[in-house]
Amino acid sequence: MKATAKAHTNIALIKYWGKRDQALILPTNNSLSLTLDGFYTTTTVDFHDALTQDVFMLNGQAVTGEAYQRVTKFLDLIRNLSGKTDLYANIGSINEVPTAAGFASSASGFAALAAAGAKAIGLNLSDPELSRLTRQGSGSACRSIYGGFAEWEMGEKEDGTDSYAVPIAPREYWDIRVAAVVLSSTMKKVSSRAGMKRTVETSPFYSGWIDSIPNDLNGIKVGIQEKDFEKVGAISEANCLKMHATTLGANPPFTYWHDTTLRVMHTVQEMRANGIPAYFTIDAGPNVKVLYLPEDEARVEETLRNIAGVTDVRLSKAGPGITYL
């Protein structure tokens, strides 16, 4: 019983930041993302009668500790859904994403794991069902089920059955580009989960962030519908800055930014002043993603590569949803 799935990371344009239920991973707000073709995870799940526990290999290395526990706990959900609770698996993942550096490695990782695991064990899930399952491994992963633009609906029910992602526009709809500016591939000091929890519990700025989301969400969906790049970019950049502002109000305060993060932000704003429409967004990590249009690609890439402290610039188009290999 074996299946292989490939999932791409997504970049949140309207951020997910905060949970109303830690165990079920239910968010405090809706979020909206663009799936990227340049970063992805390919995962094979092979269930075997002979195994007495799960075996997890990531990029050819055996995984133990907390990362292993997250994966095997997630496979328990799949085993329970299928009724095959005594089946264990060999899991092999190849990750084309820097891990735990703000590049959404858990999004592509858990989306690929959910898709491969469900298919291997014989579950025939719809996209909303797969998204709902995936959410329980990593919140942002539920949006990687779809290509192009997707919205994770927070839902209202306590059991989370109405909290999953829905497609907004397919990848072919609009050719928006994203440059991933790599400053650091080292593990961040405060994980997304820990940072989120601390912010929700202690930051006085958090309620203002939540109150601003519906307006941002409505505005960006109009921008996508009208293919208004300036509108989508401006809302994304402002939403990102509001999210990161909440971390400065947390107790103890923290930030994911490095000095180079700020240099990239300033450079993007200078590009705009010089007539190149470009906008930044930053997830929970130091690395920056820059939105731009295809006709500006050469100038944007050159400008970003010339910033001191930038180690790489990786260009992406809108990416596909889950594929099976």
mmCIF file with all atom_site columns, N, CA, C and O in Angstrom, residues 86-118:
data_model
loop_
_atom_site.group_PDB
_atom_site.id
_atom_site.type_symbol
_atom_site.label_atom_id
_atom_site.label_alt_id
_atom_site.label_comp_id
_atom_site.label_asym_id
_atom_site.label_entity_id
_atom_site.label_seq_id
_atom_site.pdbx_PDB_ins_code
_atom_site.Cartn_x
_atom_site.Cartn_y
_atom_site.Cartn_z
_atom_site.occupancy
_atom_site.B_iso_or_equiv
_atom_site.pdbx_formal_charge
_atom_site.auth_seq_id
_atom_site.auth_comp_id
_atom_site.auth_asym_id
_atom_site.auth_atom_id
_atom_site.pdbx_PDB_model_num
ATOM 1   N N  . ASP A 1 86  ? -3.533 -0.433 13.105 1.00 0.00 ? 86  ASP A N  1
ATOM 2   C CA . ASP A 1 86  ? -2.310 -1.179 13.443 1.00 0.00 ? 86  ASP A CA 1
ATOM 3   C C  . ASP A 1 86  ? -1.343 -1.260 12.265 1.00 0.00 ? 86  ASP A C  1
ATOM 4   O O  . ASP A 1 86  ? -0.439 -2.086 12.243 1.00 0.00 ? 86  ASP A O  1
ATOM 5   N N  . LEU A 1 87  ? -1.504 -0.391 11.275 1.00 0.00 ? 87  LEU A N  1
ATOM 6   C CA . LEU A 1 87  ? -0.618 -0.379 10.098 1.00 0.00 ? 87  LEU A CA 1
ATOM 7   C C  . LEU A 1 87  ? 0.406  0.738  10.241 1.00 0.00 ? 87  LEU A C  1
ATOM 8   O O  . LEU A 1 87  ? 0.034  1.883  10.495 1.00 0.00 ? 87  LEU A O  1
ATOM 9   N N  . TYR A 1 88  ? 1.684  0.388  10.056 1.00 0.00 ? 88  TYR A N  1
ATOM 10  C CA . TYR A 1 88  ? 2.741  1.417  10.123 1.00 0.00 ? 88  TYR A CA 1
ATOM 11  C C  . TYR A 1 88  ? 3.379  1.608  8.756  1.00 0.00 ? 88  TYR A C  1
ATOM 12  O O  . TYR A 1 88  ? 3.217  0.768  7.867  1.00 0.00 ? 88  TYR A O  1
ATOM 13  N N  . ALA A 1 89  ? 4.106  2.712  8.606  1.00 0.00 ? 89  ALA A N  1
ATOM 14  C CA . ALA A 1 89  ? 4.577  3.083  7.269  1.00 0.00 ? 89  ALA A CA 1
ATOM 15  C C  . ALA A 1 89  ? 6.045  3.465  7.241  1.00 0.00 ? 89  ALA A C  1
ATOM 16  O O  . ALA A 1 89  ? 6.596  3.990  8.210  1.00 0.00 ? 89  ALA A O  1
ATOM 17  N N  . ASN A 1 90  ? 6.659  3.221  6.090  1.00 0.00 ? 90  ASN A N  1
ATOM 18  C CA . ASN A 1 90  ? 7.921  3.862  5.730  1.00 0.00 ? 90  ASN A CA 1
ATOM 19  C C  . ASN A 1 90  ? 7.559  5.162  5.014  1.00 0.00 ? 90  ASN A C  1
ATOM 20  O O  . ASN A 1 90  ? 6.795  5.145  4.041  1.00 0.00 ? 90  ASN A O  1
ATOM 21  N N  . ILE A 1 91  ? 8.086  6.280  5.512  1.00 0.00 ? 91  ILE A N  1
ATOM 22  C CA . ILE A 1 91  ? 7.816  7.587  4.910  1.00 0.00 ? 91  ILE A CA 1
ATOM 23  C C  . ILE A 1 91  ? 9.142  8.146  4.409  1.00 0.00 ? 91  ILE A C  1
ATOM 24  O O  . ILE A 1 91  ? 10.097 8.264  5.174  1.00 0.00 ? 91  ILE A O  1
ATOM 25  N N  . GLY A 1 92  ? 9.177  8.482  3.137  1.00 0.00 ? 92  GLY A N  1
ATOM 26  C CA . GLY A 1 92  ? 10.374 9.108  2.564  1.00 0.00 ? 92  GLY A CA 1
ATOM 27  C C  . GLY A 1 92  ? 10.010 10.448 1.963  1.00 0.00 ? 92  GLY A C  1
ATOM 28  O O  . GLY A 1 92  ? 9.137  10.529 1.091  1.00 0.00 ? 92  GLY A O  1
ATOM 29  N N  . SER A 1 93  ? 10.641 11.512 2.452  1.00 0.00 ? 93  SER A N  1
ATOM 30  C CA . SER A 1 93  ? 10.328 12.868 1.965  1.00 0.00 ? 93  SER A CA 1
ATOM 31  C C  . SER A 1 93  ? 11.571 13.532 1.407  1.00 0.00 ? 93  SER A C  1
ATOM 32  O O  . SER A 1 93  ? 12.648 13.456 2.015  1.00 0.00 ? 93  SER A O  1
ATOM 33  N N  . ILE A 1 94  ? 11.419 14.168 0.264  1.00 0.00 ? 94  ILE A N  1
ATOM 34  C CA . ILE A 1 94  ? 12.479 15.023 -0.276 1.00 0.00 ? 94  ILE A CA 1
ATOM 35  C C  . ILE A 1 94  ? 11.935 16.451 -0.254 1.00 0.00 ? 94  ILE A C  1
ATOM 36  O O  . ILE A 1 94  ? 10.904 16.750 -0.862 1.00 0.00 ? 94  ILE A O  1
ATOM 37  N N  . ASN A 1 95  ? 12.616 17.313 0.479  1.00 0.00 ? 95  ASN A N  1
ATOM 38  C CA . ASN A 1 95  ? 12.150 18.674 0.709  1.00 0.00 ? 95  ASN A CA 1
ATOM 39  C C  . ASN A 1 95  ? 12.979 19.656 -0.100 1.00 0.00 ? 95  ASN A C  1
ATOM 40  O O  . ASN A 1 95  ? 14.178 19.773 0.117  1.00 0.00 ? 95  ASN A O  1
ATOM 41  N N  . GLU A 1 96  ? 12.348 20.354 -1.044 1.00 0.00 ? 96  GLU A N  1
ATOM 42  C CA . GLU A 1 96  ? 13.044 21.382 -1.832 1.00 0.00 ? 96  GLU A CA 1
ATOM 43  C C  . GLU A 1 96  ? 12.750 22.763 -1.235 1.00 0.00 ? 96  GLU A C  1
ATOM 44  O O  . GLU A 1 96  ? 12.494 23.716 -1.947 1.00 0.00 ? 96  GLU A O  1
ATOM 45  N N  . VAL A 1 97  ? 12.751 22.816 0.099  1.00 0.00 ? 97  VAL A N  1
ATOM 46  C CA . VAL A 1 97  ? 12.433 24.046 0.826  1.00 0.00 ? 97  VAL A CA 1
ATOM 47  C C  . VAL A 1 97  ? 13.373 24.125 2.031  1.00 0.00 ? 97  VAL A C  1
ATOM 48  O O  . VAL A 1 97  ? 13.548 23.124 2.715  1.00 0.00 ? 97  VAL A O  1
ATOM 49  N N  . PRO A 1 98  ? 13.975 25.283 2.329  1.00 0.00 ? 98  PRO A N  1
ATOM 50  C CA . PRO A 1 98  ? 14.734 25.385 3.585  1.00 0.00 ? 98  PRO A CA 1
ATOM 51  C C  . PRO A 1 98  ? 13.792 25.159 4.769  1.00 0.00 ? 98  PRO A C  1
ATOM 52  O O  . PRO A 1 98  ? 12.716 25.748 4.819  1.00 0.00 ? 98  PRO A O  1
ATOM 53  N N  . THR A 1 99  ? 14.177 24.286 5.708  1.00 0.00 ? 99  THR A N  1
ATOM 54  C CA . THR A 1 99  ? 13.300 23.931 6.830  1.00 0.00 ? 99  THR A CA 1
ATOM 55  C C  . THR A 1 99  ? 13.369 24.973 7.945  1.00 0.00 ? 99  THR A C  1
ATOM 56  O O  . THR A 1 99  ? 14.450 25.412 8.313  1.00 0.00 ? 99  THR A O  1
ATOM 57  N N  . ALA A 1 100 ? 12.221 25.349 8.459  1.00 0.00 ? 100 ALA A N  1
ATOM 58  C CA . ALA A 1 100 ? 12.087 26.226 9.640  1.00 0.00 ? 100 ALA A CA 1
ATOM 59  C C  . ALA A 1 100 ? 12.855 27.541 9.517  1.00 0.00 ? 100 ALA A C  1
ATOM 60  O O  . ALA A 1 100 ? 13.515 27.985 10.428 1.00 0.00 ? 100 ALA A O  1
ATOM 61  N N  . ALA A 1 101 ? 12.766 28.168 8.333  1.00 0.00 ? 101 ALA A N  1
ATOM 62  C CA . ALA A 1 101 ? 13.394 29.481 8.157  1.00 0.00 ? 101 ALA A CA 1
ATOM 63  C C  . ALA A 1 101 ? 12.407 30.478 7.554  1.00 0.00 ? 101 ALA A C  1
ATOM 64  O O  . ALA A 1 101 ? 12.794 31.456 6.941  1.00 0.00 ? 101 ALA A O  1
ATOM 65  N N  . GLY A 1 102 ? 11.119 30.203 7.720  1.00 0.00 ? 102 GLY A N  1
ATOM 66  C CA . GLY A 1 102 ? 10.112 31.110 7.173  1.00 0.00 ? 102 GLY A CA 1
ATOM 67  C C  . GLY A 1 102 ? 9.830  30.872 5.707  1.00 0.00 ? 102 GLY A C  1
ATOM 68  O O  . GLY A 1 102 ? 9.402  31.776 4.997  1.00 0.00 ? 102 GLY A O  1
ATOM 69  N N  . PHE A 1 103 ? 10.074 29.651 5.230  1.00 0.00 ? 103 PHE A N  1
ATOM 70  C CA . PHE A 1 103 ? 9.770  29.309 3.837  1.00 0.00 ? 103 PHE A CA 1
ATOM 71  C C  . PHE A 1 103 ? 8.655  28.288 3.714  1.00 0.00 ? 103 PHE A C  1
ATOM 72  O O  . PHE A 1 103 ? 8.529  27.602 2.722  1.00 0.00 ? 103 PHE A O  1
ATOM 73  N N  . ALA A 1 104 ? 7.848  28.153 4.764  1.00 0.00 ? 104 ALA A N  1
ATOM 74  C CA . ALA A 1 104 ? 6.649  27.303 4.703  1.00 0.00 ? 104 ALA A CA 1
ATOM 75  C C  . ALA A 1 104 ? 6.958  25.862 4.337  1.00 0.00 ? 104 ALA A C  1
ATOM 76  O O  . ALA A 1 104 ? 6.252  25.233 3.572  1.00 0.00 ? 104 ALA A O  1
ATOM 77  N N  . SER A 1 105 ? 8.051  25.327 4.896  1.00 0.00 ? 105 SER A N  1
ATOM 78  C CA . SER A 1 105 ? 8.390  23.923 4.630  1.00 0.00 ? 105 SER A CA 1
ATOM 79  C C  . SER A 1 105 ? 7.337  22.990 5.193  1.00 0.00 ? 105 SER A C  1
ATOM 80  O O  . SER A 1 105 ? 7.062  21.931 4.630  1.00 0.00 ? 105 SER A O  1
ATOM 81  N N  . SER A 1 106 ? 6.693  23.374 6.310  1.00 0.00 ? 106 SER A N  1
ATOM 82  C CA . SER A 1 106 ? 5.678  22.495 6.890  1.00 0.00 ? 106 SER A CA 1
ATOM 83  C C  . SER A 1 106 ? 4.423  22.470 6.013  1.00 0.00 ? 106 SER A C  1
ATOM 84  O O  . SER A 1 106 ? 3.682  21.492 6.009  1.00 0.00 ? 106 SER A O  1
ATOM 85  N N  . ALA A 1 107 ? 4.184  23.548 5.249  1.00 0.00 ? 107 ALA A N  1
ATOM 86  C CA . ALA A 1 107 ? 3.000  23.595 4.378  1.00 0.00 ? 107 ALA A CA 1
ATOM 87  C C  . ALA A 1 107 ? 3.096  22.537 3.283  1.00 0.00 ? 107 ALA A C  1
ATOM 88  O O  . ALA A 1 107 ? 2.198  21.720 3.106  1.00 0.00 ? 107 ALA A O  1
ATOM 89  N N  . SER A 1 108 ? 4.192  22.548 2.537  1.00 0.00 ? 108 SER A N  1
ATOM 90  C CA . SER A 1 108 ? 4.349  21.535 1.484  1.00 0.00 ? 108 SER A CA 1
ATOM 91  C C  . SER A 1 108 ? 4.556  20.157 2.100  1.00 0.00 ? 108 SER A C  1
ATOM 92  O O  . SER A 1 108 ? 4.063  19.154 1.585  1.00 0.00 ? 108 SER A O  1
ATOM 93  N N  . GLY A 1 109 ? 5.253  20.101 3.239  1.00 0.00 ? 109 GLY A N  1
ATOM 94  C CA . GLY A 1 109 ? 5.554  18.818 3.889  1.00 0.00 ? 109 GLY A CA 1
ATOM 95  C C  . GLY A 1 109 ? 4.309  18.072 4.328  1.00 0.00 ? 109 GLY A C  1
ATOM 96  O O  . GLY A 1 109 ? 4.117  16.897 3.997  1.00 0.00 ? 109 GLY A O  1
ATOM 97  N N  . PHE A 1 110 ? 3.432  18.766 5.052  1.00 0.00 ? 110 PHE A N  1
ATOM 98  C CA . PHE A 1 110 ? 2.232  18.085 5.547  1.00 0.00 ? 110 PHE A CA 1
ATOM 99  C C  . PHE A 1 110 ? 1.187  17.881 4.456  1.00 0.00 ? 110 PHE A C  1
ATOM 100 O O  . PHE A 1 110 ? 0.427  16.908 4.493  1.00 0.00 ? 110 PHE A O  1
ATOM 101 N N  . ALA A 1 111 ? 1.140  18.762 3.450  1.00 0.00 ? 111 ALA A N  1
ATOM 102 C CA . ALA A 1 111 ? 0.206  18.547 2.336  1.00 0.00 ? 111 ALA A CA 1
ATOM 103 C C  . ALA A 1 111 ? 0.598  17.290 1.557  1.00 0.00 ? 111 ALA A C  1
ATOM 104 O O  . ALA A 1 111 ? -0.264 16.471 1.208  1.00 0.00 ? 111 ALA A O  1
ATOM 105 N N  . ALA A 1 112 ? 1.899  17.121 1.311  1.00 0.00 ? 112 ALA A N  1
ATOM 106 C CA . ALA A 1 112 ? 2.360  15.922 0.591  1.00 0.00 ? 112 ALA A CA 1
ATOM 107 C C  . ALA A 1 112 ? 2.159  14.665 1.428  1.00 0.00 ? 112 ALA A C  1
ATOM 108 O O  . ALA A 1 112 ? 1.749  13.617 0.918  1.00 0.00 ? 112 ALA A O  1
ATOM 109 N N  . LEU A 1 113 ? 2.424  14.771 2.740  1.00 0.00 ? 113 LEU A N  1
ATOM 110 C CA . LEU A 1 113 ? 2.238  13.628 3.646  1.00 0.00 ? 113 LEU A CA 1
ATOM 111 C C  . LEU A 1 113 ? 0.766  13.215 3.709  1.00 0.00 ? 113 LEU A C  1
ATOM 112 O O  . LEU A 1 113 ? 0.434  12.022 3.646  1.00 0.00 ? 113 LEU A O  1
ATOM 113 N N  . ALA A 1 114 ? -0.120 14.198 3.837  1.00 0.00 ? 114 ALA A N  1
ATOM 114 C CA . ALA A 1 114 ? -1.556 13.902 3.913  1.00 0.00 ? 114 ALA A CA 1
ATOM 115 C C  . ALA A 1 114 ? -2.043 13.234 2.635  1.00 0.00 ? 114 ALA A C  1
ATOM 116 O O  . ALA A 1 114 ? -2.769 12.228 2.674  1.00 0.00 ? 114 ALA A O  1
ATOM 117 N N  . ALA A 1 115 ? -1.645 13.795 1.492  1.00 0.00 ? 115 ALA A N  1
ATOM 118 C CA . ALA A 1 115 ? -2.116 13.267 0.207  1.00 0.00 ? 115 ALA A CA 1
ATOM 119 C C  . ALA A 1 115 ? -1.591 11.853 -0.036 1.00 0.00 ? 115 ALA A C  1
ATOM 120 O O  . ALA A 1 115 ? -2.355 10.950 -0.404 1.00 0.00 ? 115 ALA A O  1
ATOM 121 N N  . ALA A 1 116 ? -0.287 11.659 0.193  1.00 0.00 ? 116 ALA A N  1
ATOM 122 C CA . ALA A 1 116 ? 0.307  10.332 -0.038 1.00 0.00 ? 116 ALA A CA 1
ATOM 123 C C  . ALA A 1 116 ? -0.221 9.317  0.970  1.00 0.00 ? 116 ALA A C  1
ATOM 124 O O  . ALA A 1 116 ? -0.541 8.175  0.615  1.00 0.00 ? 116 ALA A O  1
ATOM 125 N N  . GLY A 1 117 ? -0.306 9.724  2.241  1.00 0.00 ? 117 GLY A N  1
ATOM 126 C CA . GLY A 1 117 ? -0.769 8.811  3.290  1.00 0.00 ? 117 GLY A CA 1
ATOM 127 C C  . GLY A 1 117 ? -2.205 8.375  3.079  1.00 0.00 ? 117 GLY A C  1
ATOM 128 O O  . GLY A 1 117 ? -2.543 7.185  3.193  1.00 0.00 ? 117 GLY A O  1
ATOM 129 N N  . ALA A 1 118 ? -3.078 9.336  2.749  1.00 0.00 ? 118 ALA A N  1
ATOM 130 C CA . ALA A 1 118 ? -4.500 9.021  2.537  1.00 0.00 ? 118 ALA A CA 1
ATOM 131 C C  . ALA A 1 118 ? -4.682 8.096  1.343  1.00 0.00 ? 118 ALA A C  1
ATOM 132 O O  . ALA A 1 118 ? -5.444 7.119  1.394  1.00 0.00 ? 118 ALA A O  1
#
